[in-house]
């Protein structure tokens, strides 16, 4: 074992408590510390003249205390004025000790580091990091920028800086321990520094590197490491993709199912769009090979992905295999179960339903049906993949709204349903449009099909952005809409993650709407309801026994009620654009006009206003996702609550997107010429998540 793979507990000052805190940051071995890179820097390399300060700067200054006083306001504070020969600034402390008061006697020379703000009596620093200078001010000047590391609760910058320093010197003693896996030709081509140089620069940038350049990512050391990190992620997916090629899977012969497939399509109340037909052909081709299909179908909300997956299910059934359909929520699973039952009415196939809610004998019966093969299709939630669920002959796994599950979960599912050497085909579907840059890192282990056409007759949803103080107009509009025999969604959002609070808010809204619209049939749908009750409400809404459905964001995915053409979204500023687009996709399903009212709480920040504007101006999920990525960090595009979203150590997709083409090339090069680099690169950058690379 090399030094770098030793536990961090070998370092001085790392006791049990620090050890567990470091673990929370994904730091277990010494190498992890070397790759725990700063998020920003503080510049203490020079002393700034006080007279040239302006608000917003975070700098080091030196000055003599002119006077010090305790201000007897509502909140007692210690105020101290210091000056150099260019100007003065006030320091403020809201927490202070008598010692502090005594030590800062007039005439004392001190250094301070903090952000400069505009105060009532001129510029000020609040709670600066200060030191009393005894000899000369040279003692406070640092040789390089001070790194600021990502922290977790209970861990201080000081501790982290200390342990990182130790890790770096460990490595300094034996530099050969850290191998630079990037091919020299690549380093040369992009003028990247070596690995060791890059790491040293980022942990301790010398005076040739500016803070600004570090922040905007133009420093080549940073570029190089971001490149390496993205490369590691890409490689892990590529490897997983190659691994699949070695697996066996059942062959579904499309030609043999032709007749049945045609009958199947004839029973549908619509004709498939060109895009749907194209994607179906791609699926047929995949399933005709003896290696598993790994295909992602991307299509905007309402583009008709479900029927495409049902067609794939048909291929499996005809070939004598079982199909598992997984949805992220019970509600959606129930809806799919109904759709599939409907579409497969004419077939001798038993369709069963399995979620975590199913218990006792009912559950036993379903498990039995799957194990002995009497059920051909099972629709359910992730409960489908519990160990107790055994299949007789699973041939196809369909995962809907896959973005809700995350990369690692998807990888785990891939191992499921394995029988001897054969594995089921996999079809995953998502309505969350992913910009190409992200797709490369999230989905490059999959083949991608895009349904880029909506069924005919769909009209764009007319979206308006209005302040909540115009609520009464909105209510009038709902009244008029319902009078026309149309239905309405009212979506409540809350910033809290807590479902309890969300439900309370929704209940309040229902009460309010009931008194404002006494003649209208209003019901509530929220995540804490029993699935049977949700089902009853949803079914009633579908049957138009309910006019106005007040819901939390549980209706985000997949729910389909064409007569509901008006949606009010309260506090849309709290949600990501892609999520809003998904929600809005619940309307605009019929061939009537449909509307979405984004009812925001004033005041709205500039960015929030711009974001809602994007949604108002576009109905195209791809454009919305691209613009969202430009306006915010990529984490938001993916939805921060999403499980399995990738967390990068240093790369920032919004900033480093330009690297991706080169990464694809380099990845190919490494797979062919130096495959031995793959596992170490994945270990280095993906940590505990790299297991699935299994090279
Ligand atoms: P999504 O892609 O969002 O999952 P769905 O599969 O739920 O979309 O389809 C949305 C609606 O469009 C459903 O009512 C479905 O039956 C209908 N649909 C699907 N394909 C077509 C088509 N080619 N023509 C007309 N309606 C269609
Ligand atoms: Mg869907």
XYZ file of C-alpha atoms and ligand atoms in Angstrom:
723
model
C 0.000 0.000 0.000
C 1.381 3.325 -0.933
C 1.469 6.152 1.553
C -1.316 7.870 -0.237
C -3.750 5.044 0.358
C -3.225 5.154 4.094
C -6.048 6.324 6.268
C -5.977 9.994 7.173
C -5.923 8.868 10.795
C -2.152 8.578 10.348
C -1.885 12.342 10.176
C -1.136 14.420 13.242
C -4.205 15.955 14.804
C -6.728 13.585 13.212
C -8.620 11.936 16.051
C -11.811 9.943 15.892
C -13.972 13.037 15.672
C -12.031 14.721 12.883
C -11.849 11.389 11.119
C -15.611 11.047 10.977
C -16.017 14.655 9.928
C -13.513 14.218 7.113
C -15.394 11.125 6.069
C -18.486 13.267 5.599
C -16.516 15.170 2.978
C -15.638 11.902 1.267
C -12.087 12.024 2.655
C -10.783 8.676 3.860
C -7.230 8.294 2.657
C -4.374 10.726 2.264
C -4.848 10.944 -1.475
C -8.397 12.215 -0.896
C -6.940 15.219 0.917
C -4.624 15.980 -1.959
C -7.677 16.072 -4.200
C -9.768 18.071 -1.760
C -9.316 21.303 -3.643
C -10.052 24.828 -2.445
C -13.348 26.418 -3.399
C -11.880 29.914 -3.237
C -8.895 31.889 -2.026
C -8.104 34.773 0.232
C -5.407 37.149 -0.811
C -3.151 37.967 2.124
C -0.097 38.377 -0.031
C -0.084 42.132 0.210
C -1.216 44.920 2.439
C -3.759 47.227 0.899
C -3.605 50.992 1.501
C -6.698 51.908 3.529
C -7.302 55.014 1.448
C -7.864 52.880 -1.655
C -10.460 50.545 -0.200
C -13.946 50.328 -1.595
C -16.983 48.318 -0.471
C -16.983 44.669 -1.522
C -13.200 44.151 -1.433
C -11.876 41.409 0.807
C -8.323 42.397 1.647
C -5.539 42.589 4.170
C -4.911 45.987 5.738
C -2.615 47.338 8.438
C -3.153 50.342 10.641
C -2.724 52.007 14.018
C -5.628 52.122 16.429
C -6.799 55.729 16.720
C -9.517 55.220 19.266
C -11.711 52.467 20.639
C -15.128 52.692 22.204
C -18.106 50.643 23.277
C -21.221 51.896 21.541
C -24.231 51.705 23.848
C -26.857 50.980 21.191
C -29.679 48.425 21.370
C -26.964 45.911 20.699
C -23.719 46.717 22.455
C -20.776 46.797 20.096
C -17.087 47.487 20.157
C -15.986 50.089 17.664
C -12.379 50.755 16.816
C -10.943 53.107 14.256
C -7.605 52.354 12.616
C -5.656 54.366 10.095
C -2.552 54.221 7.969
C -1.063 57.204 6.208
C -3.667 56.981 3.413
C -6.959 56.881 5.330
C -9.042 55.358 8.108
C -11.584 52.571 8.547
C -13.864 51.464 11.392
C -13.796 47.948 12.810
C -16.905 46.607 14.493
C -17.307 43.718 16.898
C -20.669 42.574 18.198
C -19.158 39.851 20.342
C -16.080 40.878 22.254
C -14.258 40.403 25.507
C -12.772 42.836 27.979
C -9.350 41.512 26.991
C -9.927 42.438 23.418
C -11.006 45.893 24.474
C -7.848 46.341 26.515
C -5.483 44.941 23.920
C -6.586 47.321 21.183
C -5.235 50.420 22.897
C -4.740 53.532 20.775
C -1.374 53.396 19.063
C -1.413 49.591 18.683
C -0.490 48.383 15.208
C -2.815 45.674 13.856
C -3.526 43.811 10.648
C -7.062 42.965 9.581
C -8.576 40.718 6.960
C -12.278 40.965 6.068
C -14.713 42.291 3.546
C -14.992 46.050 3.364
C -18.496 47.446 3.754
C -20.131 50.824 3.585
C -21.118 51.858 7.124
C -22.902 54.940 8.449
C -19.661 56.646 9.377
C -17.529 55.629 6.406
C -16.073 52.254 5.426
C -16.017 49.434 7.961
C -15.012 45.842 8.555
C -17.226 43.639 10.700
C -15.498 41.034 12.860
C -12.266 41.148 10.888
C -9.726 38.423 11.304
C -7.116 40.585 13.075
C -3.675 40.304 14.627
C -1.628 42.628 16.739
C 1.694 43.343 15.085
C 4.670 43.401 17.372
C 7.660 43.698 15.076
C 7.005 44.544 11.452
C 4.045 44.137 9.193
C 5.994 41.663 7.067
C 4.988 38.956 9.540
C 1.338 39.025 8.430
C 2.024 38.815 4.726
C 1.593 35.347 3.247
C 3.772 34.061 0.439
C 0.824 32.634 -1.461
C -2.928 32.935 -1.635
C -4.686 31.363 1.332
C -6.868 28.405 0.252
C -10.423 28.153 1.511
C -11.584 24.535 1.536
C -15.066 23.084 1.429
C -16.006 22.300 5.029
C -18.499 20.319 6.951
C -19.954 21.060 10.346
C -17.438 20.978 13.154
C -14.414 21.151 10.883
C -12.518 24.444 10.728
C -10.437 25.941 7.932
C -7.469 25.836 10.256
C -7.713 22.087 10.813
C -8.314 21.381 7.175
C -5.409 23.547 6.074
C -3.174 21.710 8.534
C -4.116 18.225 7.391
C -3.946 19.114 3.716
C -0.460 20.513 4.290
C 0.614 17.263 5.912
C -0.867 15.229 3.081
C 0.989 17.354 0.559
C 4.303 16.893 2.336
C 3.723 13.139 2.556
C 3.416 13.166 -1.163
C 6.326 15.573 -1.642
C 8.594 13.010 -0.045
C 7.628 10.471 -2.659
C 6.290 12.333 -5.652
C 6.241 9.191 -7.790
C 3.285 7.907 -5.776
C 0.909 10.087 -7.695
C 0.950 9.076 -11.303
C 0.030 11.551 -13.991
C -2.336 9.528 -16.149
C -3.053 12.195 -18.721
C -1.104 11.318 -21.864
C 1.865 13.642 -22.377
C 0.642 14.422 -25.874
C -2.627 15.717 -24.402
C -0.826 17.832 -21.825
C 1.253 19.332 -24.572
C -1.652 19.908 -26.913
C -3.655 21.930 -24.393
C -0.607 23.431 -22.669
C -1.607 21.872 -19.376
C 0.821 21.732 -16.467
C 1.801 18.384 -14.979
C -0.367 16.845 -12.273
C 1.995 17.749 -9.455
C 2.402 21.292 -10.643
C -1.360 21.716 -10.982
C -2.070 20.377 -7.516
C 0.612 22.472 -5.891
C -0.652 25.574 -7.646
C -4.209 25.069 -6.506
C -3.370 24.375 -2.869
C -0.885 27.215 -2.669
C -1.021 29.587 -5.628
C 2.035 31.831 -5.777
C 2.018 35.488 -6.712
C 1.939 34.753 -10.437
C -1.665 33.583 -10.082
C -4.459 36.052 -9.551
C -7.527 35.370 -7.451
C -9.716 36.539 -10.318
C -8.175 34.043 -12.728
C -8.733 31.283 -10.200
C -12.326 32.303 -9.758
C -13.170 32.440 -13.448
C -11.334 29.226 -14.145
C -8.788 30.574 -16.609
C -5.806 29.272 -14.630
C -4.318 26.349 -16.521
C -3.738 24.330 -13.341
C -7.423 24.501 -12.615
C -8.410 23.730 -16.200
C -6.214 20.696 -16.186
C -7.691 19.249 -13.010
C -11.249 20.017 -14.089
C -10.411 18.262 -17.345
C -9.088 15.250 -15.489
C -12.115 15.090 -13.230
C -14.625 15.276 -16.080
C -12.549 12.732 -17.943
C -12.749 10.328 -14.999
C -16.539 10.641 -14.920
C -16.790 10.134 -18.631
C -14.453 7.143 -18.553
C -16.450 5.423 -15.840
C -19.557 5.597 -18.005
C -17.686 4.480 -21.111
C -16.328 1.480 -19.280
C -19.735 0.594 -18.053
C -20.956 0.856 -21.624
C -18.233 -1.448 -22.888
C -18.940 -3.938 -20.141
C -22.512 -4.233 -21.353
C -21.261 -5.321 -24.753
C -19.869 -8.450 -23.141
C -23.241 -9.357 -21.641
C -25.816 -11.616 -23.239
C -29.489 -10.889 -23.513
C -32.554 -12.429 -25.107
C -33.162 -11.613 -28.757
C -36.578 -10.132 -29.545
C -37.287 -10.781 -33.168
C -39.189 -7.778 -34.512
C -40.085 -9.473 -37.803
C -41.790 -12.285 -35.955
C -43.898 -9.865 -33.904
C -44.864 -7.790 -36.934
C -48.446 -9.003 -37.218
C -49.239 -8.726 -33.543
C -47.556 -5.343 -33.402
C -49.729 -4.075 -36.211
C -52.872 -5.253 -34.455
C -51.630 -3.572 -31.318
C -51.134 -0.245 -33.072
C -54.537 -0.474 -34.728
C -56.304 -0.599 -31.373
C -54.775 2.744 -30.371
C -56.989 5.827 -30.659
C -54.178 7.682 -32.483
C -51.498 7.212 -35.080
C -47.873 7.260 -33.934
C -45.870 10.350 -34.805
C -42.884 10.053 -37.102
C -40.565 10.558 -34.155
C -42.249 7.788 -32.190
C -41.936 5.436 -35.158
C -38.278 6.273 -35.566
C -37.532 5.600 -31.903
C -39.475 2.344 -32.055
C -37.334 1.251 -34.982
C -34.208 2.045 -32.957
C -35.529 -0.046 -30.102
C -36.381 -2.935 -32.426
C -32.869 -2.896 -33.798
C -31.341 -2.897 -30.297
C -33.502 -5.726 -29.025
C -32.711 -7.830 -32.065
C -29.102 -8.132 -30.908
C -27.905 -10.546 -28.294
C -26.433 -7.804 -26.121
C -28.593 -5.756 -23.805
C -30.142 -2.611 -25.139
C -29.195 0.370 -22.991
C -31.278 3.126 -24.441
C -32.447 6.445 -23.124
C -35.532 7.921 -24.722
C -35.624 11.646 -24.255
C -38.774 13.473 -25.170
C -40.447 16.582 -23.930
C -43.479 16.255 -21.666
C -46.430 14.983 -23.646
C -44.359 13.692 -26.544
C -45.779 10.203 -26.022
C -42.970 8.166 -24.500
C -45.232 5.724 -22.679
C -46.666 4.141 -25.793
C -43.168 3.741 -27.190
C -42.176 1.810 -24.085
C -45.358 -0.262 -24.351
C -44.305 -1.214 -27.850
C -40.970 -2.413 -26.504
C -42.899 -4.412 -23.893
C -44.868 -6.012 -26.688
C -41.661 -7.236 -28.335
C -40.600 -8.855 -25.071
C -43.980 -10.495 -24.476
C -44.109 -11.957 -27.952
C -40.654 -13.406 -27.419
C -41.904 -15.002 -24.208
C -40.211 -12.713 -21.700
C -41.433 -10.659 -18.764
C -41.345 -6.884 -18.521
C -40.806 -4.668 -15.474
C -41.966 -1.046 -15.689
C -40.673 1.243 -12.980
C -41.945 4.749 -12.221
C -40.611 7.174 -9.600
C -43.928 7.754 -7.818
C -46.920 5.634 -6.896
C -49.195 7.985 -8.735
C -47.332 7.595 -11.957
C -46.974 3.861 -11.506
C -50.741 3.622 -11.080
C -51.299 5.639 -14.207
C -48.939 3.441 -16.212
C -50.594 0.377 -14.822
C -53.922 1.651 -16.172
C -52.451 2.600 -19.557
C -50.717 -0.741 -19.982
C -53.820 -2.664 -18.890
C -55.768 -0.704 -21.440
C -53.324 -1.186 -24.294
C -52.783 -4.877 -23.591
C -56.474 -5.665 -23.090
C -56.567 -7.907 -26.138
C -53.568 -9.942 -24.964
C -53.590 -12.984 -22.756
C -51.171 -11.248 -20.447
C -51.567 -10.737 -16.744
C -50.445 -7.299 -15.568
C -49.606 -6.891 -11.896
C -48.875 -3.860 -9.771
C -46.226 -3.694 -7.073
C -45.272 -0.840 -4.757
C -43.948 -0.557 -1.241
C -47.535 -0.094 -0.050
C -48.529 -3.565 -1.111
C -48.425 -5.901 1.904
C -49.387 -9.335 3.113
C -51.172 -11.821 0.904
C -51.685 -9.394 -1.946
C -47.946 -8.902 -2.128
C -47.284 -12.619 -1.866
C -49.620 -13.269 -4.770
C -47.823 -10.724 -6.960
C -44.409 -12.149 -6.081
C -45.715 -15.615 -6.921
C -47.039 -14.455 -10.293
C -43.672 -12.961 -11.146
C -41.678 -15.939 -9.953
C -43.668 -18.550 -11.838
C -44.092 -16.404 -14.917
C -47.873 -16.134 -14.852
C -47.611 -12.335 -14.911
C -46.152 -10.894 -18.109
C -45.875 -7.289 -17.034
C -45.298 -5.751 -13.639
C -45.678 -2.024 -13.116
C -44.425 -0.453 -9.918
C -42.074 1.816 -8.055
C -38.496 1.072 -6.995
C -40.022 -1.644 -4.778
C -39.724 -3.746 -7.932
C -36.035 -4.084 -7.337
C -36.048 -5.364 -3.809
C -34.213 -8.620 -3.349
C -37.416 -10.490 -2.557
C -38.708 -9.852 -6.077
C -37.737 -12.748 -8.349
C -38.612 -13.023 -11.985
C -39.250 -16.100 -14.046
C -37.843 -14.715 -17.301
C -37.246 -10.990 -17.111
C -36.409 -9.708 -20.579
C -36.949 -5.961 -20.426
C -36.719 -3.278 -17.776
C -38.406 0.050 -18.467
C -37.540 2.951 -16.203
C -39.672 6.054 -16.516
C -38.588 9.544 -15.517
C -35.161 8.169 -14.938
C -33.698 11.537 -13.891
C -35.465 11.023 -10.597
C -33.357 8.001 -9.832
C -29.807 9.146 -10.511
C -26.782 7.608 -12.115
C -25.725 5.272 -9.330
C -29.157 3.808 -8.808
C -29.395 3.177 -12.501
C -26.064 1.386 -12.407
C -27.292 -0.780 -9.554
C -30.431 -1.728 -11.458
C -28.357 -2.874 -14.342
C -27.021 -5.706 -12.226
C -30.561 -6.819 -11.399
C -32.571 -9.372 -13.275
C -29.463 -11.249 -14.131
C -30.047 -14.900 -14.898
C -26.957 -16.888 -15.579
C -25.183 -14.892 -18.206
C -28.167 -13.075 -19.627
C -29.396 -9.687 -18.605
C -32.568 -7.879 -19.497
C -32.699 -5.083 -22.021
C -33.059 -1.651 -20.507
C -35.129 1.252 -21.733
C -35.015 4.431 -19.722
C -37.139 7.477 -20.375
C -36.819 11.051 -19.328
C -38.652 14.254 -20.010
C -35.943 16.337 -18.448
C -34.031 17.671 -21.371
C -30.373 17.577 -20.635
C -28.028 19.903 -22.456
C -25.558 17.967 -24.524
C -22.750 18.849 -22.165
C -24.502 17.267 -19.225
C -25.723 14.277 -21.192
C -22.148 13.345 -21.896
C -21.447 12.982 -18.202
C -24.793 11.610 -17.102
C -25.757 9.351 -19.931
C -22.778 8.554 -22.080
C -23.146 4.902 -21.124
C -26.465 4.898 -22.938
C -27.598 5.231 -26.514
C -29.929 8.149 -26.819
C -33.151 8.408 -28.819
C -34.981 11.679 -29.003
C -38.700 12.130 -29.604
C -38.532 15.612 -31.042
C -42.124 15.908 -32.184
C -45.339 16.360 -30.261
C -48.535 14.561 -31.292
C -50.420 16.666 -33.834
C -52.846 19.353 -32.745
C -51.034 20.299 -29.565
C -51.045 24.029 -29.062
C -48.311 25.796 -27.140
C -49.164 26.568 -23.549
C -49.642 30.285 -23.055
C -47.693 31.218 -19.951
C -48.030 34.442 -17.956
C -45.988 35.719 -15.068
C -48.086 37.606 -12.506
C -47.618 38.860 -8.960
C -49.535 37.173 -6.150
C -51.326 40.393 -5.281
C -53.403 39.848 -8.419
C -54.757 36.658 -6.917
C -58.383 37.771 -7.148
C -58.096 38.143 -10.949
C -56.681 34.644 -11.085
C -59.629 33.360 -9.078
C -62.082 35.061 -11.441
C -60.322 33.422 -14.319
C -60.663 30.001 -12.716
C -64.393 30.650 -12.249
C -64.783 31.493 -15.934
C -62.702 28.509 -17.003
C -64.707 26.040 -14.947
C -67.918 27.556 -16.324
C -66.647 26.411 -19.735
C -66.525 22.840 -18.377
C -62.766 22.806 -18.274
C -60.581 21.772 -15.353
C -57.812 23.450 -13.433
C -54.655 22.557 -11.504
C -53.466 24.731 -8.649
C -49.947 23.813 -7.614
C -48.607 24.800 -4.205
C -44.884 24.950 -3.702
C -42.956 25.509 -0.554
C -39.319 26.078 -0.027
C -39.174 23.609 2.849
C -38.290 20.058 2.034
C -40.806 19.002 4.617
C -43.783 17.314 3.086
C -45.821 17.985 6.209
C -45.456 21.724 5.725
C -46.206 21.431 2.028
C -49.411 19.617 2.811
C -50.439 22.148 5.425
C -49.936 24.934 2.933
C -51.954 23.084 0.328
C -54.753 22.473 2.854
C -54.880 26.184 3.636
C -55.072 27.004 -0.036
C -57.948 24.572 -0.470
C -59.855 26.252 2.365
C -59.256 29.645 0.841
C -60.254 28.596 -2.670
C -63.371 26.850 -1.400
C -64.610 30.037 0.193
C -63.660 32.136 -2.838
C -65.196 29.685 -5.330
C -68.083 28.064 -3.434
C -69.742 26.514 -6.487
C -66.698 24.710 -7.743
C -65.758 21.130 -6.902
C -62.319 21.309 -5.317
C -60.097 18.500 -4.096
C -56.657 18.144 -2.662
C -53.831 15.860 -3.698
C -50.620 15.630 -1.728
C -47.743 13.294 -1.118
C -48.788 12.191 2.348
C -52.099 10.752 1.234
C -52.492 6.983 1.059
C -51.972 5.770 -2.445
C -55.532 4.478 -2.548
C -56.834 7.941 -1.689
C -54.553 9.569 -4.229
C -55.858 7.152 -6.763
C -59.468 7.980 -5.899
C -58.842 11.710 -6.242
C -56.896 11.327 -9.473
C -59.515 9.062 -10.954
C -62.245 11.520 -9.970
C -60.289 14.330 -11.584
C -59.880 12.277 -14.746
C -63.634 11.577 -14.755
C -64.337 15.286 -14.328
C -66.002 14.866 -10.960
C -63.551 17.470 -9.718
C -63.073 20.887 -11.339
C -60.110 22.223 -9.472
C -57.318 20.055 -8.180
C -55.070 21.647 -5.597
C -51.833 19.706 -5.461
C -48.321 19.793 -4.185
C -45.548 19.064 -6.650
C -46.438 15.335 -6.519
C -48.201 15.842 -9.821
C -44.926 16.874 -11.384
C -44.415 13.744 -13.404
C -46.567 12.076 -15.937
C -50.135 12.730 -14.803
C -52.394 12.903 -17.815
C -55.790 14.689 -17.857
C -56.360 16.350 -21.246
C -59.387 18.416 -20.174
C -57.327 20.241 -17.561
C -56.013 23.197 -19.531
C -55.294 25.815 -16.888
C -52.587 25.598 -14.295
C -51.768 28.065 -11.571
C -48.354 27.636 -9.982
C -47.864 29.450 -6.733
C -44.366 30.730 -5.924
C -42.773 29.400 -9.104
C -39.608 31.281 -8.177
C -38.867 28.511 -5.683
C -38.534 25.774 -8.271
C -35.998 24.946 -10.954
C -36.958 25.804 -14.522
C -36.946 22.226 -15.685
C -39.203 21.233 -12.835
C -41.559 24.076 -13.699
C -41.562 22.996 -17.308
C -42.460 19.474 -16.218
C -45.271 20.738 -14.035
C -46.595 22.918 -16.802
C -46.528 19.875 -19.063
C -49.605 18.585 -17.191
C -51.638 21.045 -19.257
C -51.589 21.377 -23.028
C -52.414 17.699 -23.424
C -55.667 18.054 -25.320
C -56.189 19.996 -28.517
C -57.688 23.052 -26.773
C -55.887 26.196 -25.725
C -54.102 25.910 -22.441
C -52.633 28.327 -19.994
C -50.149 28.457 -17.186
C -50.121 31.271 -14.656
C -46.896 31.692 -12.714
C -48.011 33.556 -9.624
C -44.928 34.852 -7.879
C -44.376 36.517 -4.552
C -43.024 40.076 -4.910
C -40.349 41.291 -4.889
C -38.652 39.141 -7.467
C -34.877 39.197 -7.892
C -33.477 40.057 -11.325
C -32.365 36.508 -11.985
C -35.702 35.105 -10.861
C -37.480 37.507 -13.199
C -35.250 36.455 -16.088
C -35.776 32.794 -15.331
C -39.547 33.044 -15.270
C -39.290 35.058 -18.488
C -37.523 32.142 -20.156
C -40.406 29.905 -19.246
C -42.961 32.408 -20.481
C -41.189 32.765 -23.817
C -40.475 29.135 -24.605
C -42.290 25.831 -24.625
C -39.238 23.886 -25.677
C -37.729 21.920 -22.828
C -34.314 21.800 -24.469
C -34.078 25.552 -24.911
C -35.274 26.049 -21.351
C -32.645 23.684 -19.983
C -29.852 25.341 -21.983
C -30.849 28.826 -20.860
C -31.235 27.653 -17.296
C -27.716 26.291 -17.417
C -26.429 29.638 -18.666
C -28.230 31.541 -15.950
C -27.470 29.296 -13.040
C -25.137 26.504 -12.063
C -25.658 23.067 -13.547
C -26.628 21.694 -10.151
C -29.904 23.538 -10.502
C -30.651 22.122 -13.920
C -30.436 18.663 -12.533
C -32.629 19.616 -9.622
C -30.865 19.868 -6.314
C -33.073 17.313 -4.666
C -32.288 14.728 -7.225
C -30.577 11.682 -5.826
C -27.359 10.789 -7.513
C -26.698 14.190 -9.056
C -23.024 14.396 -9.765
C -20.986 16.444 -7.336
C -17.728 17.619 -8.757
C -14.658 18.370 -6.713
C -13.425 21.087 -9.003
C -15.148 21.003 -12.363
C -17.999 23.400 -12.975
C -20.001 22.471 -16.022
C -21.220 25.973 -16.666
C -17.626 27.190 -16.650
C -15.811 24.197 -18.128
C -18.232 23.128 -20.852
C -15.640 23.985 -23.489
C -13.499 21.068 -22.287
C -15.995 18.389 -23.158
C -15.095 17.787 -26.808
C -11.474 17.303 -25.883
C -12.485 14.968 -23.103
C -14.277 12.707 -25.519
C -11.139 12.444 -27.633
C -8.849 11.858 -24.698
C -11.188 9.256 -23.280
C -11.029 7.276 -26.519
C -7.260 7.560 -26.512
C -6.963 6.256 -22.960
C -9.347 3.353 -23.488
C -7.272 2.176 -26.438
C -3.731 3.069 -25.416
C -3.630 3.106 -21.634
C -6.576 1.253 -20.124
C -4.542 0.763 -16.934
C -5.141 4.464 -16.224
C -8.894 4.113 -15.967
C -9.372 2.582 -12.536
C -6.858 4.852 -10.776
C -8.439 7.910 -12.391
C -11.891 6.803 -11.259
C -10.617 6.111 -7.738
C -8.956 9.474 -7.623
C -11.984 11.486 -8.696
C -15.077 9.397 -8.054
C -13.988 7.969 -4.719
C -16.455 5.442 -3.367
C -18.626 5.716 -6.437
C -16.092 4.220 -8.784
C -16.913 0.592 -7.999
C -19.214 0.279 -10.940
C -16.399 0.911 -13.360
C -15.216 -2.633 -12.568
C -12.415 -2.682 -15.068
P -44.859 11.654 -21.969
O -43.890 11.608 -23.087
O -44.875 12.987 -21.282
O -44.706 10.505 -21.003
P -47.349 10.380 -22.508
O -46.782 9.097 -22.925
O -47.973 10.458 -21.164
O -46.287 11.535 -22.647
O -48.378 10.846 -23.611
C -49.144 12.015 -23.456
C -50.507 11.846 -24.073
O -50.392 11.796 -25.487
C -51.181 10.571 -23.667
O -52.540 10.840 -23.475
C -50.975 9.663 -24.860
O -51.981 8.684 -24.957
C -51.065 10.647 -26.002
N -50.343 10.255 -27.214
C -49.199 9.554 -27.303
N -48.818 9.425 -28.589
C -49.749 10.059 -29.332
C -49.913 10.282 -30.732
N -49.034 9.817 -31.620
N -50.978 10.992 -31.136
C -51.860 11.482 -30.250
N -51.783 11.296 -28.917
C -50.732 10.601 -28.454
Mg -44.389 10.125 -19.100
